Amino acid sequence: MTRLKRADRPYDVVLFGATGFVGVLTAEYLAAQAPEGLRWAIAGRSKEKLERLRERLPGGDEVGLLEADVADPASMRRLAEHARVVASTVGPYVKYGEDLVAACAETGADYLDLCGEPEFVDLTYVRHDARARETGARLVHACGFDSIPHDLGAYFTVQQLPEGVPLTVDGFVTADAMFSGGTFASALNQFSRGRQMLSAARDRARHEPRLMGRRAQAPSGAPRFAKEVGSWAVPLPTIDPQIVKRSARALDRYGPDFRYRHYAAVRHLPVALGGVAAVGALATAAQLPPARRWLSDRLKPGEGPGPEKRAKSWFSVRFVGEGGGRRVFTEVAGGDPGYGETAKMFAESALSLAFDDLPPTAGQVTTAVAMGDALTERLRTAGITFRVAATR
Ligand SMILES: NC(=O)c1ccc[n+]([C@@H]2O[C@H](COP(=O)([O-])OP(=O)(O)OC[C@H]3O[C@@H](n4cnc5c(N)ncnc54)[C@H](OP(=O)(O)O)[C@@H]3O)[C@@H](O)[C@H]2O)c1
């Protein structure tokens, strides 16, 4: 449970960016699944939009409403002072997110987001981790499809392997889904900031304490045919392997020498090559402002896949873990990864921070470190699969 007592703040959870694509889905999830007596509020920059949303939420009369704009740092402070847990969907985070993280670190409120932008996560570590440790605030980034299935999946896999020995885990992601305008905008923005991203990573490495007596690595693997899963494996340079590595650094259970590699799993080689070429082309185009503008006009913030497409979407992350003479195959799977399941993971993470009996942590922490067992259990109950497929 958060160090803040219920009496300290008017709301248990404040959802900032509630009127955006994932924000609305998260608000609907909270309204439908909220535990009895949850005190929560929706927050955003448009009062009219917030009122319209609240009117159509079941039990909306009980939901608070807070106006806040990222251009007004005082309003970020007010959000933090009103909540034990602030959940923000307002991205791209590197553009919009820092003042709210700073306010949470300063006031001791727990903070979570859907950030998959490595630059932002490194920057908040350098600037706000120390203060958050002092106030007791937990800063938990990447609480959606980036990176919960990978982080908790690797955590779950490690628990199936012997303790105290070197361990390796490979994760293979397969999904059939579409992304929203907000995700597209964040990805384009991050692609266009390669230099800043590297510089933030170097700065973080200078600040992060050395890991003594243990090793935790996430090297980018090479493309290969992975016969253990019967697919072509293409390295996925997302934030996920970095998050898994941070969990391994923080938790002794990952053993004295841990390695994680992260791949997209694709059945046919031409599809794998096409995917690599498409991402390469997007990353190149994002460097040129006119091409970036043209691309961002294709899918605008606020837009995203409709209910029919979301209902047919799915994801599966298969893990192969090895160590101490044992090999284990596990899987984390669910429905629409980017939106339906992201809203579920995000809302359950906020509830977990607010109400579960969690290990004592503070500062920038991963989902596995802050909420590992409790959140896995919540997500299982909410219909996400965590299973051991085979052991050898
Ligand atoms: N981790 C994951 O797997 C995952 C999955 C999905 C999305 N995401 C990330 O989540 C973020 C949101 O995605 P989305 O599709 O929901 O985006 P979206 O529809 O564009 O929503 C963005 C939200 O930010 C709000 N906003 C923008 N500027 C603001 C300002 N100046 N002050 C206050 N609020 C402001 C918008 O308010 P208005 O409604 O007033 O415009 C809206 O509520 C993106 O960064 C995306 O990359 C991550």
Coordinates of C-alpha atoms and ligand atoms in Angstrom, one line a residue:
M1 CA 0.0 0.0 0.0
T2 CA 1.2 3.5 -0.7
R3 CA 2.8 5.3 2.2
L4 CA 0.2 8.0 1.9
K5 CA -2.8 7.3 4.1
R6 CA -6.3 7.6 2.7
A7 CA -6.9 10.6 4.9
D8 CA -3.9 12.4 3.4
R9 CA -5.5 13.0 -0.1
P10 CA -9.0 13.4 -1.4
Y11 CA -8.6 10.7 -4.1
D12 CA -7.0 7.3 -4.2
V13 CA -6.5 7.5 -7.9
V14 CA -6.5 10.4 -10.4
L15 CA -6.5 9.5 -14.1
F16 CA -4.9 12.3 -16.1
G17 CA -5.5 12.3 -19.9
A18 CA -8.8 10.6 -19.2
T19 CA -10.3 12.0 -22.5
G20 CA -7.7 10.5 -24.8
F21 CA -8.0 7.1 -26.6
V22 CA -6.6 4.9 -23.9
G23 CA -7.7 7.4 -21.2
V24 CA -11.4 6.7 -22.0
L25 CA -10.9 3.0 -22.1
T26 CA -9.1 3.2 -18.7
A27 CA -11.9 5.3 -17.2
E28 CA -14.5 2.8 -18.5
Y29 CA -12.5 0.0 -16.9
L30 CA -12.2 1.7 -13.6
A31 CA -15.9 2.6 -13.6
A32 CA -16.8 -1.0 -14.2
Q33 CA -14.2 -2.7 -12.0
A34 CA -13.5 -0.3 -9.2
P35 CA -13.6 -1.7 -5.8
E36 CA -16.3 -0.5 -3.5
G37 CA -15.5 2.8 -2.0
L38 CA -12.7 3.8 -4.5
R39 CA -12.3 7.5 -4.5
W40 CA -11.2 8.5 -8.0
A41 CA -11.2 11.4 -10.4
I42 CA -10.7 12.0 -14.1
A43 CA -8.4 14.9 -15.1
G44 CA -7.6 16.7 -18.3
R45 CA -7.3 20.0 -20.0
S46 CA -10.9 20.3 -21.3
K47 CA -13.7 20.6 -18.7
E48 CA -16.4 20.0 -21.3
K49 CA -14.8 16.8 -22.6
L50 CA -14.3 15.6 -19.0
E51 CA -18.0 16.3 -18.2
R52 CA -19.2 14.5 -21.3
L53 CA -17.1 11.5 -20.3
R54 CA -18.3 11.5 -16.7
E55 CA -21.9 11.6 -17.8
R56 CA -21.6 8.3 -19.6
L57 CA -19.5 6.5 -17.0
P58 CA -21.6 4.1 -14.8
G59 CA -21.5 5.6 -11.3
G60 CA -20.2 8.8 -12.8
D61 CA -21.8 10.9 -10.1
E62 CA -19.2 9.5 -7.7
V63 CA -16.2 10.4 -9.9
G64 CA -14.3 13.6 -9.3
L65 CA -13.2 16.0 -12.0
L66 CA -10.0 18.0 -12.1
E67 CA -8.9 20.5 -14.8
A68 CA -5.2 20.4 -15.5
D69 CA -3.0 21.4 -18.4
V70 CA 0.7 20.4 -18.8
A71 CA 1.4 23.9 -19.9
D72 CA 0.5 25.0 -16.3
P73 CA 3.0 23.5 -13.8
A74 CA 0.9 24.6 -10.9
S75 CA -2.0 22.4 -12.2
M76 CA 0.4 19.4 -12.2
R77 CA 1.2 20.2 -8.6
R78 CA -2.5 20.3 -7.7
L79 CA -3.0 16.9 -9.4
A80 CA -0.2 15.4 -7.3
E81 CA -1.5 17.0 -4.1
H82 CA -5.0 15.6 -4.7
A83 CA -4.1 11.9 -5.2
R84 CA -2.3 9.0 -3.6
V85 CA -1.8 7.6 -7.1
V86 CA -1.6 9.6 -10.3
A87 CA -2.0 7.7 -13.6
S88 CA -1.1 9.7 -16.7
T89 CA -1.8 8.9 -20.4
V90 CA -0.6 12.3 -21.5
G91 CA 2.1 11.6 -24.1
P92 CA 4.4 11.9 -25.9
Y93 CA 5.8 11.9 -22.4
V94 CA 9.2 13.5 -23.4
K95 CA 7.1 16.5 -24.6
Y96 CA 4.4 16.7 -21.9
G97 CA 5.4 14.5 -19.0
E98 CA 8.1 15.9 -16.8
D99 CA 6.4 18.4 -14.6
L100 CA 3.9 15.9 -13.4
V101 CA 6.6 13.4 -12.5
A102 CA 8.5 16.1 -10.7
A103 CA 5.3 17.1 -8.7
C104 CA 4.7 13.5 -7.7
A105 CA 8.3 13.0 -6.6
E106 CA 8.1 16.2 -4.6
T107 CA 4.8 15.5 -2.9
G108 CA 5.2 11.7 -2.3
A109 CA 2.3 10.7 -4.6
D110 CA 2.8 7.5 -6.6
Y111 CA 3.0 8.0 -10.4
L112 CA 2.4 5.6 -13.2
D113 CA 2.2 6.0 -17.0
L114 CA 2.2 4.2 -20.4
C115 CA 5.5 5.5 -21.5
G116 CA 7.5 3.4 -23.9
E117 CA 10.0 6.3 -24.6
P118 CA 13.4 5.3 -23.2
E119 CA 14.6 8.9 -23.3
F120 CA 11.9 10.0 -20.9
V121 CA 12.4 7.1 -18.5
D122 CA 16.2 7.8 -18.4
L123 CA 15.6 11.5 -17.9
T124 CA 13.2 11.1 -15.0
Y125 CA 15.6 8.7 -13.4
V126 CA 18.4 11.2 -13.4
R127 CA 16.3 14.2 -12.4
H128 CA 13.6 12.7 -10.0
D129 CA 14.5 9.3 -8.7
A130 CA 16.5 10.7 -5.7
R131 CA 13.7 13.1 -4.6
A132 CA 11.1 10.3 -5.0
R133 CA 13.2 8.0 -2.7
E134 CA 13.2 10.8 -0.1
T135 CA 9.4 11.3 -0.2
G136 CA 8.5 7.7 -0.7
A137 CA 6.9 8.2 -4.1
R138 CA 7.0 5.3 -6.5
L139 CA 7.6 6.3 -10.2
V140 CA 6.5 3.4 -12.4
H141 CA 6.7 3.9 -16.1
A142 CA 5.6 1.5 -18.9
C143 CA 2.5 0.2 -17.3
G144 CA 0.8 -1.0 -20.5
F145 CA 1.6 -3.5 -23.2
D146 CA 5.0 -1.7 -23.0
S147 CA 6.2 -3.4 -20.8
I148 CA 4.0 -5.3 -18.4
P149 CA 3.7 -8.7 -20.3
H150 CA 7.5 -8.7 -20.9
D151 CA 8.5 -7.5 -17.4
L152 CA 6.0 -9.7 -15.5
G153 CA 6.4 -12.5 -18.0
A154 CA 10.2 -12.6 -17.4
Y155 CA 9.6 -12.4 -13.6
F156 CA 7.1 -15.3 -13.8
T157 CA 9.6 -17.3 -15.9
V158 CA 12.4 -16.7 -13.4
Q159 CA 10.2 -18.0 -10.6
Q160 CA 9.9 -21.4 -12.5
L161 CA 13.8 -21.8 -12.5
P162 CA 16.2 -22.7 -9.7
E163 CA 17.5 -20.0 -7.4
G164 CA 21.1 -18.8 -7.1
V165 CA 22.3 -19.9 -10.6
P166 CA 23.0 -18.0 -13.9
L167 CA 19.7 -17.7 -15.8
T168 CA 18.8 -16.8 -19.4
V169 CA 15.4 -15.8 -20.6
D170 CA 14.4 -15.1 -24.3
G171 CA 11.0 -13.4 -25.0
F172 CA 9.2 -13.9 -28.3
V173 CA 6.3 -11.5 -29.0
T174 CA 3.5 -12.2 -31.5
A175 CA 0.5 -9.9 -31.9
D176 CA -2.3 -9.0 -34.3
A177 CA -3.3 -5.4 -33.6
M178 CA -3.4 -1.8 -34.7
F179 CA -2.1 1.3 -32.9
S180 CA -3.7 4.7 -32.0
G181 CA -2.7 8.2 -33.1
G182 CA -1.3 8.8 -29.6
T183 CA 1.0 5.8 -29.9
F184 CA 2.0 6.7 -33.4
A185 CA 2.8 10.3 -32.4
S186 CA 5.0 9.0 -29.4
A187 CA 6.8 6.6 -31.7
L188 CA 7.5 9.2 -34.4
N189 CA 8.7 11.6 -31.8
Q190 CA 11.1 9.0 -30.2
F191 CA 12.4 8.0 -33.7
S192 CA 13.2 11.6 -34.4
R193 CA 15.2 12.0 -31.2
G194 CA 17.9 9.2 -31.6
R195 CA 20.7 11.5 -30.5
Q196 CA 18.9 12.8 -27.4
M197 CA 17.9 9.2 -26.5
L198 CA 21.5 8.0 -26.6
S199 CA 22.6 11.0 -24.5
A200 CA 19.9 10.4 -21.9
A201 CA 21.0 6.7 -21.7
R202 CA 24.6 7.7 -21.2
D203 CA 23.6 10.2 -18.5
R204 CA 21.6 7.5 -16.7
A205 CA 24.5 5.1 -16.9
R206 CA 26.7 7.7 -15.2
H207 CA 24.2 8.2 -12.3
E208 CA 23.2 4.5 -11.8
P209 CA 25.1 2.7 -9.1
R210 CA 27.2 -0.2 -10.2
L211 CA 25.7 -3.7 -9.6
M212 CA 28.0 -5.4 -7.1
G213 CA 28.7 -9.1 -7.3
R214 CA 25.9 -9.8 -9.9
R215 CA 25.3 -9.3 -13.6
A216 CA 22.1 -8.4 -15.4
Q217 CA 22.2 -7.8 -19.2
A218 CA 19.8 -7.3 -22.1
P219 CA 22.0 -7.6 -25.2
S220 CA 20.2 -7.2 -28.5
G221 CA 20.2 -10.7 -30.0
A222 CA 20.9 -11.4 -33.7
P223 CA 18.1 -12.3 -36.1
R224 CA 17.8 -16.1 -36.3
F225 CA 15.5 -19.0 -36.8
A226 CA 14.5 -19.9 -33.2
K227 CA 13.6 -23.6 -33.4
E228 CA 12.6 -23.6 -29.7
V229 CA 9.5 -21.6 -30.8
G230 CA 9.4 -22.6 -34.5
S231 CA 9.6 -19.0 -35.7
W232 CA 12.0 -16.4 -37.1
A233 CA 13.1 -14.2 -34.3
V234 CA 13.9 -10.6 -35.0
P235 CA 15.4 -8.4 -32.2
L236 CA 12.9 -5.8 -31.0
P237 CA 14.7 -2.7 -29.8
T238 CA 11.8 -1.4 -27.7
I239 CA 12.0 -0.2 -24.1
D240 CA 11.0 -3.7 -22.8
P241 CA 14.4 -5.4 -22.6
Q242 CA 15.7 -2.4 -20.6
I243 CA 12.8 -2.7 -18.2
V244 CA 13.4 -6.4 -17.7
K245 CA 17.1 -5.7 -17.1
R246 CA 16.2 -3.2 -14.4
S247 CA 14.0 -5.7 -12.7
A248 CA 16.9 -8.2 -12.8
R249 CA 19.3 -5.6 -11.3
A250 CA 16.9 -4.9 -8.4
L251 CA 15.9 -8.4 -7.5
D252 CA 18.3 -11.1 -6.3
R253 CA 15.9 -13.8 -7.4
Y254 CA 17.1 -13.3 -11.0
G255 CA 20.4 -14.9 -9.9
P256 CA 24.0 -14.0 -10.1
D257 CA 24.2 -13.7 -13.9
F258 CA 21.0 -12.9 -15.8
R259 CA 20.5 -12.3 -19.5
Y260 CA 17.3 -11.3 -21.3
R261 CA 16.9 -11.1 -25.1
H262 CA 13.7 -9.7 -26.7
Y263 CA 12.4 -10.7 -30.1
A264 CA 9.4 -10.4 -32.5
A265 CA 8.5 -13.9 -33.5
V266 CA 7.4 -14.2 -37.2
R267 CA 6.6 -17.5 -38.9
H268 CA 7.7 -16.6 -42.5
L269 CA 11.1 -15.0 -43.4
P270 CA 9.6 -12.5 -45.9
V271 CA 7.3 -11.1 -43.3
A272 CA 10.2 -10.7 -40.9
L273 CA 12.3 -8.9 -43.5
G274 CA 9.3 -6.7 -44.5
G275 CA 8.7 -5.7 -40.8
V276 CA 12.4 -4.7 -40.4
A277 CA 12.3 -2.7 -43.6
A278 CA 9.0 -0.9 -42.6
V279 CA 10.4 0.1 -39.2
G280 CA 13.7 1.2 -40.8
A281 CA 11.7 3.3 -43.3
L282 CA 9.6 4.9 -40.6
A283 CA 12.6 5.7 -38.5
T284 CA 14.3 7.3 -41.5
A285 CA 11.3 9.3 -42.5
A286 CA 10.9 10.5 -38.9
Q287 CA 14.2 12.4 -39.2
L288 CA 12.8 14.7 -41.9
P289 CA 10.3 17.3 -40.5
P290 CA 8.1 17.4 -43.7
A291 CA 7.9 13.6 -43.9
R292 CA 7.2 13.4 -40.1
R293 CA 4.3 15.9 -40.5
W294 CA 2.9 14.0 -43.4
L295 CA 3.0 10.7 -41.4
S296 CA 1.5 12.2 -38.3
D297 CA -1.5 13.5 -40.4
R298 CA -2.2 9.9 -41.4
L299 CA -3.3 9.0 -37.8
K300 CA -4.2 11.8 -35.5
P301 CA -4.0 11.9 -31.7
G302 CA -7.4 10.8 -30.2
E303 CA -7.9 8.3 -33.1
G304 CA -7.4 4.5 -32.8
P305 CA -8.8 1.1 -33.7
G306 CA -12.6 0.7 -33.3
P307 CA -14.3 -1.8 -31.0
E308 CA -14.6 -4.5 -33.8
K309 CA -10.9 -4.4 -34.7
R310 CA -10.0 -4.4 -30.9
A311 CA -12.3 -7.4 -30.3
K312 CA -10.3 -9.4 -32.9
S313 CA -6.9 -8.3 -31.7
W314 CA -4.6 -10.5 -29.6
F315 CA -1.1 -10.9 -28.3
S316 CA 1.1 -13.7 -27.0
V317 CA 4.6 -13.5 -25.5
R318 CA 6.4 -16.8 -25.2
F319 CA 9.4 -17.1 -23.0
V320 CA 12.1 -19.7 -23.0
G321 CA 14.0 -19.7 -19.7
E322 CA 17.1 -21.8 -18.8
G323 CA 19.4 -22.3 -15.9
G324 CA 20.6 -24.8 -13.4
G325 CA 19.9 -27.7 -15.8
R326 CA 16.3 -26.8 -16.3
R327 CA 14.5 -25.4 -19.3
V328 CA 11.0 -23.9 -19.1
F329 CA 8.5 -22.6 -21.7
T330 CA 6.0 -20.0 -20.4
E331 CA 3.5 -17.7 -22.0
V332 CA 1.7 -14.4 -21.2
A333 CA -1.3 -13.8 -23.6
G334 CA -4.4 -11.8 -23.9
G335 CA -6.7 -9.7 -26.2
D336 CA -6.1 -6.4 -27.9
P337 CA -2.6 -5.5 -26.6
G338 CA -2.4 -1.7 -27.3
Y339 CA -5.7 -0.6 -26.0
G340 CA -8.2 -3.0 -24.3
E341 CA -5.5 -4.9 -22.4
T342 CA -3.3 -1.8 -22.0
A343 CA -6.3 0.0 -20.3
K344 CA -6.8 -3.1 -18.0
M345 CA -3.0 -3.4 -17.1
F346 CA -2.9 0.4 -16.5
A347 CA -6.0 0.5 -14.3
E348 CA -5.0 -2.6 -12.3
S349 CA -1.5 -1.2 -11.8
A350 CA -3.0 2.0 -10.4
L351 CA -5.3 -0.1 -8.1
S352 CA -2.4 -2.3 -7.0
L353 CA -0.3 0.8 -6.0
A354 CA -3.2 2.2 -4.1
F355 CA -4.5 -0.9 -2.3
D356 CA -2.2 -3.9 -2.4
D357 CA 0.3 -4.9 0.3
L358 CA 3.5 -4.4 -1.7
P359 CA 7.2 -4.7 -1.0
P360 CA 8.7 -1.4 0.4
T361 CA 10.1 0.4 -2.6
A362 CA 10.5 4.1 -3.7
G363 CA 11.9 6.1 -6.6
Q364 CA 11.9 4.8 -10.1
V365 CA 10.8 1.2 -10.0
T366 CA 9.6 -1.3 -12.6
T367 CA 6.3 -3.1 -12.5
A368 CA 8.0 -6.4 -11.4
V369 CA 9.9 -4.7 -8.6
A370 CA 7.0 -2.5 -7.3
M371 CA 4.1 -4.9 -7.7
G372 CA 5.3 -8.3 -9.1
D373 CA 3.2 -10.9 -7.4
A374 CA 0.2 -8.8 -6.6
L375 CA -0.1 -7.4 -10.1
T376 CA 0.4 -10.8 -11.8
E377 CA -2.5 -12.1 -9.6
R378 CA -4.7 -9.1 -10.4
L379 CA -4.1 -9.5 -14.2
R380 CA -4.8 -13.3 -14.1
T381 CA -8.0 -12.6 -12.3
A382 CA -8.8 -10.0 -15.0
G383 CA -8.3 -12.6 -17.7
I384 CA -4.7 -12.3 -18.8
T385 CA -3.0 -15.6 -19.2
F386 CA 0.3 -16.4 -17.3
R387 CA 1.1 -20.1 -17.8
V388 CA 3.8 -22.7 -17.8
A389 CA 3.6 -24.4 -21.2
A390 CA 6.3 -27.0 -20.7
T391 CA 9.3 -27.8 -18.5
R392 CA 12.3 -29.9 -19.4
Ligands
LIG1 N1 2.5 1.3 -23.1 C1 1.7 1.0 -24.1 O1 1.7 -0.2 -24.5 C2 0.9 2.0 -24.7 C3 -0.3 1.7 -25.3 C4 -1.1 2.7 -25.8 C5 -0.8 4.0 -25.7 N2 0.4 4.3 -25.1 C6 0.9 5.7 -25.0 O2 -0.1 6.4 -24.2 C7 -0.2 7.7 -24.6 C8 -1.6 8.1 -24.9 O3 -2.0 7.4 -26.1 P1 -3.5 7.7 -26.7 O4 -3.6 6.9 -27.9 O5 -4.5 7.6 -25.6 O6 -3.3 9.2 -27.1 P2 -4.3 10.4 -27.3 O7 -5.6 9.8 -27.7 O8 -3.7 11.4 -28.2 O9 -4.5 11.0 -25.8 C9 -3.6 11.9 -25.2 C10 -4.2 12.6 -24.0 O10 -3.3 13.6 -23.7 C11 -4.1 14.8 -23.4 N3 -3.3 16.0 -23.6 C12 -2.6 16.4 -24.7 N4 -2.1 17.6 -24.5 C13 -2.4 18.0 -23.2 C14 -2.2 19.1 -22.4 N5 -1.5 20.1 -22.9 N6 -2.6 19.1 -21.1 C15 -3.4 18.1 -20.7 N7 -3.7 17.0 -21.4 C16 -3.2 16.9 -22.7 C17 -5.2 14.7 -24.4 O11 -6.3 15.6 -24.0 P3 -7.5 16.0 -25.0 O12 -8.5 14.8 -25.0 O13 -8.0 17.2 -24.4 O14 -6.9 16.2 -26.4 C18 -5.6 13.2 -24.3 O15 -6.4 13.0 -23.1 C19 0.8 7.8 -25.8 O16 2.0 8.4 -25.3 C20 1.0 6.4 -26.3 O17 2.3 6.2 -26.9 C21 1.2 3.3 -24.6

